[in-house]
Tab-separated table of C-alpha atoms in Angstrom:
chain	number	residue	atom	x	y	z
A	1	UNK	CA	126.807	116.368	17.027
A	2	UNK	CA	126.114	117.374	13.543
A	3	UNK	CA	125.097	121.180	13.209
A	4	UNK	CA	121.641	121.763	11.727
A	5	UNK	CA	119.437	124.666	10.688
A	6	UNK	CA	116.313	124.942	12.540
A	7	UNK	CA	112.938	127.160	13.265
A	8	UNK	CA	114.282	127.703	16.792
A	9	UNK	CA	112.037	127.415	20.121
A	10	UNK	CA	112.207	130.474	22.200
A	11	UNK	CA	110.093	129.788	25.397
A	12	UNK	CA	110.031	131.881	28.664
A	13	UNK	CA	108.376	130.843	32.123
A	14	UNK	CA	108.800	132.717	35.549
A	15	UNK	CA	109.132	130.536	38.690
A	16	UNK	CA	108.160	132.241	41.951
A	17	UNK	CA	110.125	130.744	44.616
A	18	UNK	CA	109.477	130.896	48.600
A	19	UNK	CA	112.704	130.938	50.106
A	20	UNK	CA	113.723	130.756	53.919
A	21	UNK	CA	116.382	133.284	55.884
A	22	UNK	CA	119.789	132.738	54.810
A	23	UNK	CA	119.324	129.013	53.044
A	24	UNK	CA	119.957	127.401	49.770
A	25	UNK	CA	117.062	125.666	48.080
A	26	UNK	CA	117.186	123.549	45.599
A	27	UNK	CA	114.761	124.018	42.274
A	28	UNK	CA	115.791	121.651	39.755
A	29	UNK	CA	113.025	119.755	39.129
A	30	UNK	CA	110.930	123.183	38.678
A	31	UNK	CA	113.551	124.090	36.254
A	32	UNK	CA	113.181	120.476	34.200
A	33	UNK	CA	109.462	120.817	34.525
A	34	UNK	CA	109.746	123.952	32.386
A	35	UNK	CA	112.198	121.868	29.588
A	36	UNK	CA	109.545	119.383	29.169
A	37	UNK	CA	106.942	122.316	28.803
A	38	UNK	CA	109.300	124.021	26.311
A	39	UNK	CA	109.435	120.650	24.116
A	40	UNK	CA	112.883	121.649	23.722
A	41	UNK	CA	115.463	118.632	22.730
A	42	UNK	CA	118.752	120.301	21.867
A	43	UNK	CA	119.299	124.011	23.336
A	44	UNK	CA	119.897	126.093	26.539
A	45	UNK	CA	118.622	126.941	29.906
A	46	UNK	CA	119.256	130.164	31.336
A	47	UNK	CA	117.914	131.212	34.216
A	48	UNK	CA	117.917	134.780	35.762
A	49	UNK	CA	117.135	136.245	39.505
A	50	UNK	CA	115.304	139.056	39.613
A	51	UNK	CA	116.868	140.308	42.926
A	52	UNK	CA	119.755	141.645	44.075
A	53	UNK	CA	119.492	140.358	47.628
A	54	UNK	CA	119.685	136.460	46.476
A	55	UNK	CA	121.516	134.534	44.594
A	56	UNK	CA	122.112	131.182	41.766
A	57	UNK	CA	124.516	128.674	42.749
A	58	UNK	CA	124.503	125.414	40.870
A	59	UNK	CA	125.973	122.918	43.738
A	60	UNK	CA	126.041	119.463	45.337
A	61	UNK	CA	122.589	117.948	45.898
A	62	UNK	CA	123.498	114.660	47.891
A	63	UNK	CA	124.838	115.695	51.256
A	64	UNK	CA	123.149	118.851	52.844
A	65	UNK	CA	125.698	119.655	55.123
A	66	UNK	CA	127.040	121.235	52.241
A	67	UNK	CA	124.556	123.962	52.370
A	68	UNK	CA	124.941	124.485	55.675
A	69	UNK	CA	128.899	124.641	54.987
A	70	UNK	CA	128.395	127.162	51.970
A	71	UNK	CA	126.198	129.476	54.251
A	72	UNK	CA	128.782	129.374	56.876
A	73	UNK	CA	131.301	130.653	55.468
A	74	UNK	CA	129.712	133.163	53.281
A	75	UNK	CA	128.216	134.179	56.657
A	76	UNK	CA	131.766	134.916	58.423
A	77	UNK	CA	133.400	136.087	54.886
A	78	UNK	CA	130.682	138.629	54.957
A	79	UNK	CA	129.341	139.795	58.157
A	80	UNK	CA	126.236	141.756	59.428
A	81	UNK	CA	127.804	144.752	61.401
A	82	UNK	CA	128.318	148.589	61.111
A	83	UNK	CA	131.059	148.460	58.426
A	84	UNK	CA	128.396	149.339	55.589
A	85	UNK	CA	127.041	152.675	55.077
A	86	UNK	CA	123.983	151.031	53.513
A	87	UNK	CA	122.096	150.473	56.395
A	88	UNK	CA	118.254	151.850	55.885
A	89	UNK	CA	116.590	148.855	54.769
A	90	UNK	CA	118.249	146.595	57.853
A	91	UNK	CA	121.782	145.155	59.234
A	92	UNK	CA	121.414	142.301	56.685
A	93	UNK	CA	120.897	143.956	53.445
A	94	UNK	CA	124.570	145.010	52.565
A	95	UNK	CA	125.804	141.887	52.943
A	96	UNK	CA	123.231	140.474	51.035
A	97	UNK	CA	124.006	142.598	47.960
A	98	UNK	CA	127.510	141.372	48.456
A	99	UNK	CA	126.745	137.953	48.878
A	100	UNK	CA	124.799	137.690	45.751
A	101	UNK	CA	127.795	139.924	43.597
A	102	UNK	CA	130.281	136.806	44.988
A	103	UNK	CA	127.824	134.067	43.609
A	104	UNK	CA	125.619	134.661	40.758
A	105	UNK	CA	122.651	136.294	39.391
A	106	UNK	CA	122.257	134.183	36.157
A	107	UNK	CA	123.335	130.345	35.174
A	108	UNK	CA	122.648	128.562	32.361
A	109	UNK	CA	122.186	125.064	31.697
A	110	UNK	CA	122.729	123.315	28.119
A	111	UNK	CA	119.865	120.948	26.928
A	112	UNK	CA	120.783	117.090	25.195
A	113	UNK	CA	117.899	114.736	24.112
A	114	UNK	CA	115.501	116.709	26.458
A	115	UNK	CA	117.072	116.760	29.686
A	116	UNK	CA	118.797	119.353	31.502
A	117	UNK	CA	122.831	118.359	31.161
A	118	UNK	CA	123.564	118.474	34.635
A	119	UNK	CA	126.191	116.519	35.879
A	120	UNK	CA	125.511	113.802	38.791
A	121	UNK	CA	125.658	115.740	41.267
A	122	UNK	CA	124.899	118.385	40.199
A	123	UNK	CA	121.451	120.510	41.030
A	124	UNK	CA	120.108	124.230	40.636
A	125	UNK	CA	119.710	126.164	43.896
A	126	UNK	CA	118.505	129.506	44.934
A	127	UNK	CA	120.566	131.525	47.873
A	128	UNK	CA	118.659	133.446	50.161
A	129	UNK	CA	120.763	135.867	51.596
A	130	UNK	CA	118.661	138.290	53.959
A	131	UNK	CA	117.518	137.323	56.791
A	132	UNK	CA	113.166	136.204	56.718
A	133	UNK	CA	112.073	134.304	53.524
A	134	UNK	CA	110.970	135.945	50.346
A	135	UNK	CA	109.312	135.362	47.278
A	136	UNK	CA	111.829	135.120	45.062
A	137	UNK	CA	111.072	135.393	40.816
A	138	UNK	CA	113.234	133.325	38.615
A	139	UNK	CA	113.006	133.990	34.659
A	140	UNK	CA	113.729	130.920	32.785
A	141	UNK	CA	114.201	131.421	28.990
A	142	UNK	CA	114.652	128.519	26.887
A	143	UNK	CA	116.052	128.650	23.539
A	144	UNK	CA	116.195	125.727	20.707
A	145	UNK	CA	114.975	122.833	18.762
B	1	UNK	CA	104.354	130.852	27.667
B	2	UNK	CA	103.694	128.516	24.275
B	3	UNK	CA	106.482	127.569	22.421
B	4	UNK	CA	106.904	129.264	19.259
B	5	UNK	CA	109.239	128.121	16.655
B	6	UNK	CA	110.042	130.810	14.158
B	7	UNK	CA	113.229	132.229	12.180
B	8	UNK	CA	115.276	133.389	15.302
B	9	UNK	CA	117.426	137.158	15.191
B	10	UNK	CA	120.881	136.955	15.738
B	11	UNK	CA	122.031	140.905	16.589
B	12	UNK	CA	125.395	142.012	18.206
B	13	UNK	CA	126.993	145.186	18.950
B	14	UNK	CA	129.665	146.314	21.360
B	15	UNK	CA	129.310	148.962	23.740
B	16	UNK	CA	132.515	151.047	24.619
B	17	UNK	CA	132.084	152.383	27.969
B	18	UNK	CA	134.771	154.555	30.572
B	19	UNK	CA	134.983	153.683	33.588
B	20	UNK	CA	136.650	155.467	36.943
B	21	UNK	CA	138.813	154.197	39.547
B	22	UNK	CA	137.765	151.393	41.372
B	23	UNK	CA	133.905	151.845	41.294
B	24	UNK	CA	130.783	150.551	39.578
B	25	UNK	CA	129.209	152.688	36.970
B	26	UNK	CA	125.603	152.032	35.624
B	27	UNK	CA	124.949	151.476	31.612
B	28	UNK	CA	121.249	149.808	31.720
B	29	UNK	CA	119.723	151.821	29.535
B	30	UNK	CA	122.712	151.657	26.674
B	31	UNK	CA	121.735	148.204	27.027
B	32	UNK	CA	118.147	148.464	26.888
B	33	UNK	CA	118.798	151.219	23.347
B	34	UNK	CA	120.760	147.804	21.954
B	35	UNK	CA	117.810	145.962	22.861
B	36	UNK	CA	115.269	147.841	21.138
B	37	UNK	CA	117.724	148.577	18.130
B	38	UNK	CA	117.537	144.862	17.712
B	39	UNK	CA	113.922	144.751	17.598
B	40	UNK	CA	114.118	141.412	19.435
B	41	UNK	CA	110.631	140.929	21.636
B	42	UNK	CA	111.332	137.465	23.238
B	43	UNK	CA	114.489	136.423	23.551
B	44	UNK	CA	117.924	136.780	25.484
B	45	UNK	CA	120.509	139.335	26.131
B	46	UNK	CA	123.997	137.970	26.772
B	47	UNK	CA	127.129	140.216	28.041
B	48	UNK	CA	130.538	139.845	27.766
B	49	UNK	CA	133.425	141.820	28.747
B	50	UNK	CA	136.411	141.560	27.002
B	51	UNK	CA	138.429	142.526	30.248
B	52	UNK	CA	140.463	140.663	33.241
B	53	UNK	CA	140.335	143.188	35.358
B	54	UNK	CA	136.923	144.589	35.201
B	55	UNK	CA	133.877	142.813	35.791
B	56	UNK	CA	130.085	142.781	35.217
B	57	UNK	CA	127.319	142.434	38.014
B	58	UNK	CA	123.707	143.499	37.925
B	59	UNK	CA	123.025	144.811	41.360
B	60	UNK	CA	120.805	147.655	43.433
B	61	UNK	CA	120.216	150.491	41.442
B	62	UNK	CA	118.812	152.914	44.068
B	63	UNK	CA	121.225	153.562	47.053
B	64	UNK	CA	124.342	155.055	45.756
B	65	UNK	CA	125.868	154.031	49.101
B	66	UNK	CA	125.448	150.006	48.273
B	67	UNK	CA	127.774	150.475	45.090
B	68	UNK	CA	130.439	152.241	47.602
B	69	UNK	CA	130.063	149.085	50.102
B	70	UNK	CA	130.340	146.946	47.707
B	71	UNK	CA	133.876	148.534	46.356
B	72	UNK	CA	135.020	149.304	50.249
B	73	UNK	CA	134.185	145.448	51.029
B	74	UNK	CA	136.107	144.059	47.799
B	75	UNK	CA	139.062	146.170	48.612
B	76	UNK	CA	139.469	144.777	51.692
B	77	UNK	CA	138.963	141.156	50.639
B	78	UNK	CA	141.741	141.769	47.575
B	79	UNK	CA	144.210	143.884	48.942
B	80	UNK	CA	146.994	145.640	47.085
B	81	UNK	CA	150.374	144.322	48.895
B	82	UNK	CA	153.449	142.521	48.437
B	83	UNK	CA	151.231	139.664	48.634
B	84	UNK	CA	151.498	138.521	44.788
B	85	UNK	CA	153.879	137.106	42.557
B	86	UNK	CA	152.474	138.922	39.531
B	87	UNK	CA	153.703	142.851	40.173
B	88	UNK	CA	155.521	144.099	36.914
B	89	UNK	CA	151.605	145.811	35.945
B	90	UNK	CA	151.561	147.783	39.021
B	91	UNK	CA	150.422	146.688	42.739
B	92	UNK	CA	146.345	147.605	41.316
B	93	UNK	CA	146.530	144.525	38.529
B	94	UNK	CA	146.649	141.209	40.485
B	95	UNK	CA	143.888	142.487	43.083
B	96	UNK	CA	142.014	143.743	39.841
B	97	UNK	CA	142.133	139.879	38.361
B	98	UNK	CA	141.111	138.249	41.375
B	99	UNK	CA	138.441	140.980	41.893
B	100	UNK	CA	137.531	140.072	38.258
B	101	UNK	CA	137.270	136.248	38.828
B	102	UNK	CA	135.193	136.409	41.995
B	103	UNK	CA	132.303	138.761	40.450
B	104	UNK	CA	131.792	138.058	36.677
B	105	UNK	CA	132.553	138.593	33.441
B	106	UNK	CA	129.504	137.648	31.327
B	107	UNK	CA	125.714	137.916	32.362
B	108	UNK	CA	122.569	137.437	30.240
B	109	UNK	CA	118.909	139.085	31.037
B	110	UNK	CA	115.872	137.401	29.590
B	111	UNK	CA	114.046	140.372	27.187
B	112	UNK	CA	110.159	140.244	27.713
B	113	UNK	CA	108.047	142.218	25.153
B	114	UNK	CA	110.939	144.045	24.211
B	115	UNK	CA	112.556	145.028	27.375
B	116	UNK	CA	115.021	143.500	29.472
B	117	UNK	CA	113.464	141.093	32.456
B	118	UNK	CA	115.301	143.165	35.020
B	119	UNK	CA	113.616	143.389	38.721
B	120	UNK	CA	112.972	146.867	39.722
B	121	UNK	CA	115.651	147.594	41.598
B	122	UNK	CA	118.228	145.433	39.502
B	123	UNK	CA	120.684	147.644	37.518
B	124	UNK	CA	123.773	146.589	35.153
B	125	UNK	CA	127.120	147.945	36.038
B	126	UNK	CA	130.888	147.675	35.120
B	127	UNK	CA	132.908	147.587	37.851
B	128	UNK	CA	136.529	148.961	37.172
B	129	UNK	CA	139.253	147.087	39.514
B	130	UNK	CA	142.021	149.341	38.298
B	131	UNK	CA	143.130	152.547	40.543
B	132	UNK	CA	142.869	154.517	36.882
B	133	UNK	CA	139.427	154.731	34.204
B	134	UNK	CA	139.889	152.805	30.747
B	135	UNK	CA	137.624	152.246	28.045
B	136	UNK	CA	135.890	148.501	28.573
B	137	UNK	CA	134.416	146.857	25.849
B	138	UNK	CA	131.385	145.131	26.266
B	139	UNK	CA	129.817	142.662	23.678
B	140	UNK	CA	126.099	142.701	23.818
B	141	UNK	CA	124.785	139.468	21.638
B	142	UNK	CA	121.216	139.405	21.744
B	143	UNK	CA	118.870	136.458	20.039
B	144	UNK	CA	115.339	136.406	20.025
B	145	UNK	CA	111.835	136.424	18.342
C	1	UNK	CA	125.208	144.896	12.714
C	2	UNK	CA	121.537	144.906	11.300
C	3	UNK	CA	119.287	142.333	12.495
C	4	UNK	CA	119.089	139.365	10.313
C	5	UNK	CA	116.193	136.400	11.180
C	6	UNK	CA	117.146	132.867	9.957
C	7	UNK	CA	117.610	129.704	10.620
C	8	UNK	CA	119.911	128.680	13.656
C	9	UNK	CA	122.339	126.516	14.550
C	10	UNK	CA	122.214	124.234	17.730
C	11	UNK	CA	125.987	122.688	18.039
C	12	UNK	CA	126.673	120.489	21.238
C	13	UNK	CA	130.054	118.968	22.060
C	14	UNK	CA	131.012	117.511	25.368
C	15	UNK	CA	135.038	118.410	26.180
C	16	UNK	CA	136.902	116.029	28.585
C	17	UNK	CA	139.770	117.706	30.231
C	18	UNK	CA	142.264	116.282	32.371
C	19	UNK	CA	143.106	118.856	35.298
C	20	UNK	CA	145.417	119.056	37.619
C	21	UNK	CA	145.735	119.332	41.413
C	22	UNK	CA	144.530	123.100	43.017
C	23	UNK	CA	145.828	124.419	39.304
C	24	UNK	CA	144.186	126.423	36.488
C	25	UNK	CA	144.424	124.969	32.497
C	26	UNK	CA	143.559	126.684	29.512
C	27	UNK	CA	141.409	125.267	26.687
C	28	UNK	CA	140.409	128.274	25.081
C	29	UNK	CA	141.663	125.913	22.020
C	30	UNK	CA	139.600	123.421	22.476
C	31	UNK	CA	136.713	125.683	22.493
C	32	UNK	CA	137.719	127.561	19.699
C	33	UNK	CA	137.771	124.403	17.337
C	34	UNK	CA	134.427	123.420	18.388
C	35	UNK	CA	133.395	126.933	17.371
C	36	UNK	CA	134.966	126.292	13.831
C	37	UNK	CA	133.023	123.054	13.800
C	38	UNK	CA	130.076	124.509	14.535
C	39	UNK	CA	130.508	126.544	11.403
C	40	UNK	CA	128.565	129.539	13.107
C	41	UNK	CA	129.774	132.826	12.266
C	42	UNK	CA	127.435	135.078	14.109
C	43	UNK	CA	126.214	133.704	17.341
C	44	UNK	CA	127.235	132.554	20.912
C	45	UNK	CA	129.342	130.071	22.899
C	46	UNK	CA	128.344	128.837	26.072
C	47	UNK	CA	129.985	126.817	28.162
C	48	UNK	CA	128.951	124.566	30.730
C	49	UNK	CA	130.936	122.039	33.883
C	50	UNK	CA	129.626	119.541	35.028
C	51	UNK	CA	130.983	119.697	38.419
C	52	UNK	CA	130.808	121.201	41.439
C	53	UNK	CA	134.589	121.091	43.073
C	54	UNK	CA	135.719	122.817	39.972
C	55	UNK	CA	134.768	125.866	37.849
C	56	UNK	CA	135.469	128.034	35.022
C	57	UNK	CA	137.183	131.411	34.662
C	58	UNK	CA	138.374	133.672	31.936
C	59	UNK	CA	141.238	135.252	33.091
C	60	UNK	CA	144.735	137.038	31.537
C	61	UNK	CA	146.398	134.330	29.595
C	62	UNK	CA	150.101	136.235	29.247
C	63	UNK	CA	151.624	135.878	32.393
C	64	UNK	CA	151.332	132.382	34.454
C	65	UNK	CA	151.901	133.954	37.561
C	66	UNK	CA	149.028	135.267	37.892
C	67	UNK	CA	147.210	131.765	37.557
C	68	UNK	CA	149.986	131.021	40.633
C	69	UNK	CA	148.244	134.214	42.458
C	70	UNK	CA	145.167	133.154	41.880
C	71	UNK	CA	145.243	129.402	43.432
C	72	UNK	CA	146.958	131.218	46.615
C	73	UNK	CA	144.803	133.451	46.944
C	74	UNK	CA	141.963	131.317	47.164
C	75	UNK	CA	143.402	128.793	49.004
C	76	UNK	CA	144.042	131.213	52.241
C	77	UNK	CA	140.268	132.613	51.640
C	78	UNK	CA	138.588	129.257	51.646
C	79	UNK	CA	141.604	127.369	53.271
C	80	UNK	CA	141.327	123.110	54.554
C	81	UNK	CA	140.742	122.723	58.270
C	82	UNK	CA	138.273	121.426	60.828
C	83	UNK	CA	135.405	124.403	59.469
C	84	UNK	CA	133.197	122.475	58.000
C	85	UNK	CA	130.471	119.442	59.201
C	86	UNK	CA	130.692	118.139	55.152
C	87	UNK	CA	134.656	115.928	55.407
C	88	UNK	CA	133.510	112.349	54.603
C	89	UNK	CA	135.207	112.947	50.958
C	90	UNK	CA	138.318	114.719	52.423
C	91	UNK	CA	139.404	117.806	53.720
C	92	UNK	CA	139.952	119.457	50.259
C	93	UNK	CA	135.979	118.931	49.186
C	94	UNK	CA	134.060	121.259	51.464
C	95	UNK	CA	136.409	123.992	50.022
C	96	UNK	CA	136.514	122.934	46.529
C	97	UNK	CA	132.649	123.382	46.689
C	98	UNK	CA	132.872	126.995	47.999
C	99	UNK	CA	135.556	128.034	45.643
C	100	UNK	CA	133.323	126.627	42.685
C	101	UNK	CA	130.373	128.910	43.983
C	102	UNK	CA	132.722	131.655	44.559
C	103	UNK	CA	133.791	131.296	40.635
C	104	UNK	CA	131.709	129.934	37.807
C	105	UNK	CA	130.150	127.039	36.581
C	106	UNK	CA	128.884	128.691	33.121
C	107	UNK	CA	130.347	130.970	30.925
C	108	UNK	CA	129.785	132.531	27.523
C	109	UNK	CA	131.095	134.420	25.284
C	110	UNK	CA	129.715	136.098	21.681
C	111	UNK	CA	131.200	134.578	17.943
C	112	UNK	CA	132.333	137.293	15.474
C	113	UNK	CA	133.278	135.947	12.379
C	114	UNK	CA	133.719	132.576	13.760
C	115	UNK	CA	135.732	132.999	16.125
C	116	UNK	CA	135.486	133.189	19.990
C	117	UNK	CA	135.402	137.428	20.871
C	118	UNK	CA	137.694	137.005	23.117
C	119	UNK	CA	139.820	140.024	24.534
C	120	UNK	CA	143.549	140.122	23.493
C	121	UNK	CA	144.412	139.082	26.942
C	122	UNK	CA	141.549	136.790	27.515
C	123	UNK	CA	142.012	132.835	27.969
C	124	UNK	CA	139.476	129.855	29.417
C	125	UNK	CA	140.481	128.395	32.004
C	126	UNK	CA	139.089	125.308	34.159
C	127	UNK	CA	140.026	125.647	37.336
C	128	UNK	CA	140.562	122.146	39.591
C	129	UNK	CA	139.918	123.031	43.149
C	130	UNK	CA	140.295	119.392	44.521
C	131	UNK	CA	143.925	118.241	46.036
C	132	UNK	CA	144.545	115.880	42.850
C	133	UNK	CA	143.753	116.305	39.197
C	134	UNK	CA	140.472	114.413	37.364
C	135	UNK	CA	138.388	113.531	34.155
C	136	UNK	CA	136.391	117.149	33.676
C	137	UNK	CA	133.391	117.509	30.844
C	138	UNK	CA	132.356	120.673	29.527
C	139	UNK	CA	129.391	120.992	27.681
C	140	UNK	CA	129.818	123.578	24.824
C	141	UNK	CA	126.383	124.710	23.691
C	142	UNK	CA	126.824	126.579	20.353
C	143	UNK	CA	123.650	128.569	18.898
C	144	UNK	CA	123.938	131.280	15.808
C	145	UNK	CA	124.205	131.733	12.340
């Protein structure tokens, strides 16, 4: 692609998601809804969780047993138990700010010909890491032309 | 949000910071001072560290007991040992990549009316995975409206 | 560096890299020369995979035994067996999906001067987590001045 010069589009939404315990749940088409609302054809995604007891994780969307795998083992790689000295705000919250510093608190997605440029099999979850549902804010910032 | 197209700021600076041994140390507001230097009131603020063994999360910013946790748990998971190949930097430098390459080394935080989109308990921290304190360079590119 | 408004650059590029099996490459190259093509000199690289049994990392780009350390060590933390319900595509893709979430899947990093601001030590690396090597794409997502 040719560069070019351009009055950029900067565009911000926030998506308030409802999550369930210790899941991943998948947002993409929340996350395209706000690219077609940007009107943005070339540019970026990023998206940013505003807690520290969740997580981003762009993964597999065809088989769900992968979720179920990925929660598994993050599960049993980082346990509930009295290792933690953090324990006020409940057995599950330590490894919940763990859990999120091992995944991710921001992704970003580029943009071609108005579309987010995810590959096949590819979509855009949100990981729930304590242990009841939440509502969970997402900033999504758009940036381009 | 409506999308605005306008002539789009472009500001960078890099923020020198020293750390300590093997913890996570707090430098929010030095990124919120670049923020408002940059006068940017919609936009994005993307980190970098230009470190393998150090690495950037954004995580609780109340209990100082989490950020110990979080250290205790990674030391476990890494473990200095006769486990590595790579030992000629001292047995603290291959559990310091690894460390690195599981948590992150850049992040980016939306900026909303001139502050950074940060939940309330969400802080930014450098987390040193060497058993000594260096100066750590962080980029801070911010680009906004 | 003084805030400067203007017009923007939008640069996309789509890299195809051939991995290997279980093995991390370099392109910081590649990515550098679609920088120079861009022809932005202030601004910021991001970088995106399209995959999900593979991921990115920047990571010490001296000695290659510590890309060796790295594939064992995350081999005996997310190792092949009878763990996981998700083994229709093999024994190797339940794990290659965890390591990606335990890595990255985007990355950026700042442009001074046109070129990447890199670290002296700093590399990019794509990291093949599946048992044989394949066709990668990148999308590098270029904005700036």
């Amino acid at each position: 692609m040719p560069s070019t010069s351009s009055l950029s589009v900067h565009y911000q939404t926030v998506l308030t998601l409802q999550t369930r315990a210790k899941s991943l749940q998948r947002f993409t088409m929340e996350v395209q809804d706000a690219v077609r609302e940007s009107r943005v054809s070339t540019g970026l995604c990023c998206l940013f969780l505003r807690h520290t007891s969740a997580s981003l994780v762009i993964q597999e969307n065809a088989d769900p047993d992968v979720l179920l795998d990925m929660e598994t083992f993050l599960a049993k790689l980082v346990p509930e138990g009295n290792y933690y000295r953090h324990s006020a705000e409940g057995p599950d919250d330590m490894p919940a700010h763990i859990r999120t510093a091992l995944t991710h608190t921001s992704e970003q997605i580029p943009i071609m010909n108005g579309w987010l440029a995810l590959g096949t099999w590819q979509g855009i979850y949100i990981w729930e890491h304590r242990s009841r549902g939440y509502r969970r804010d997402v900033v999504v910032h758009i940036t381009g032309v």
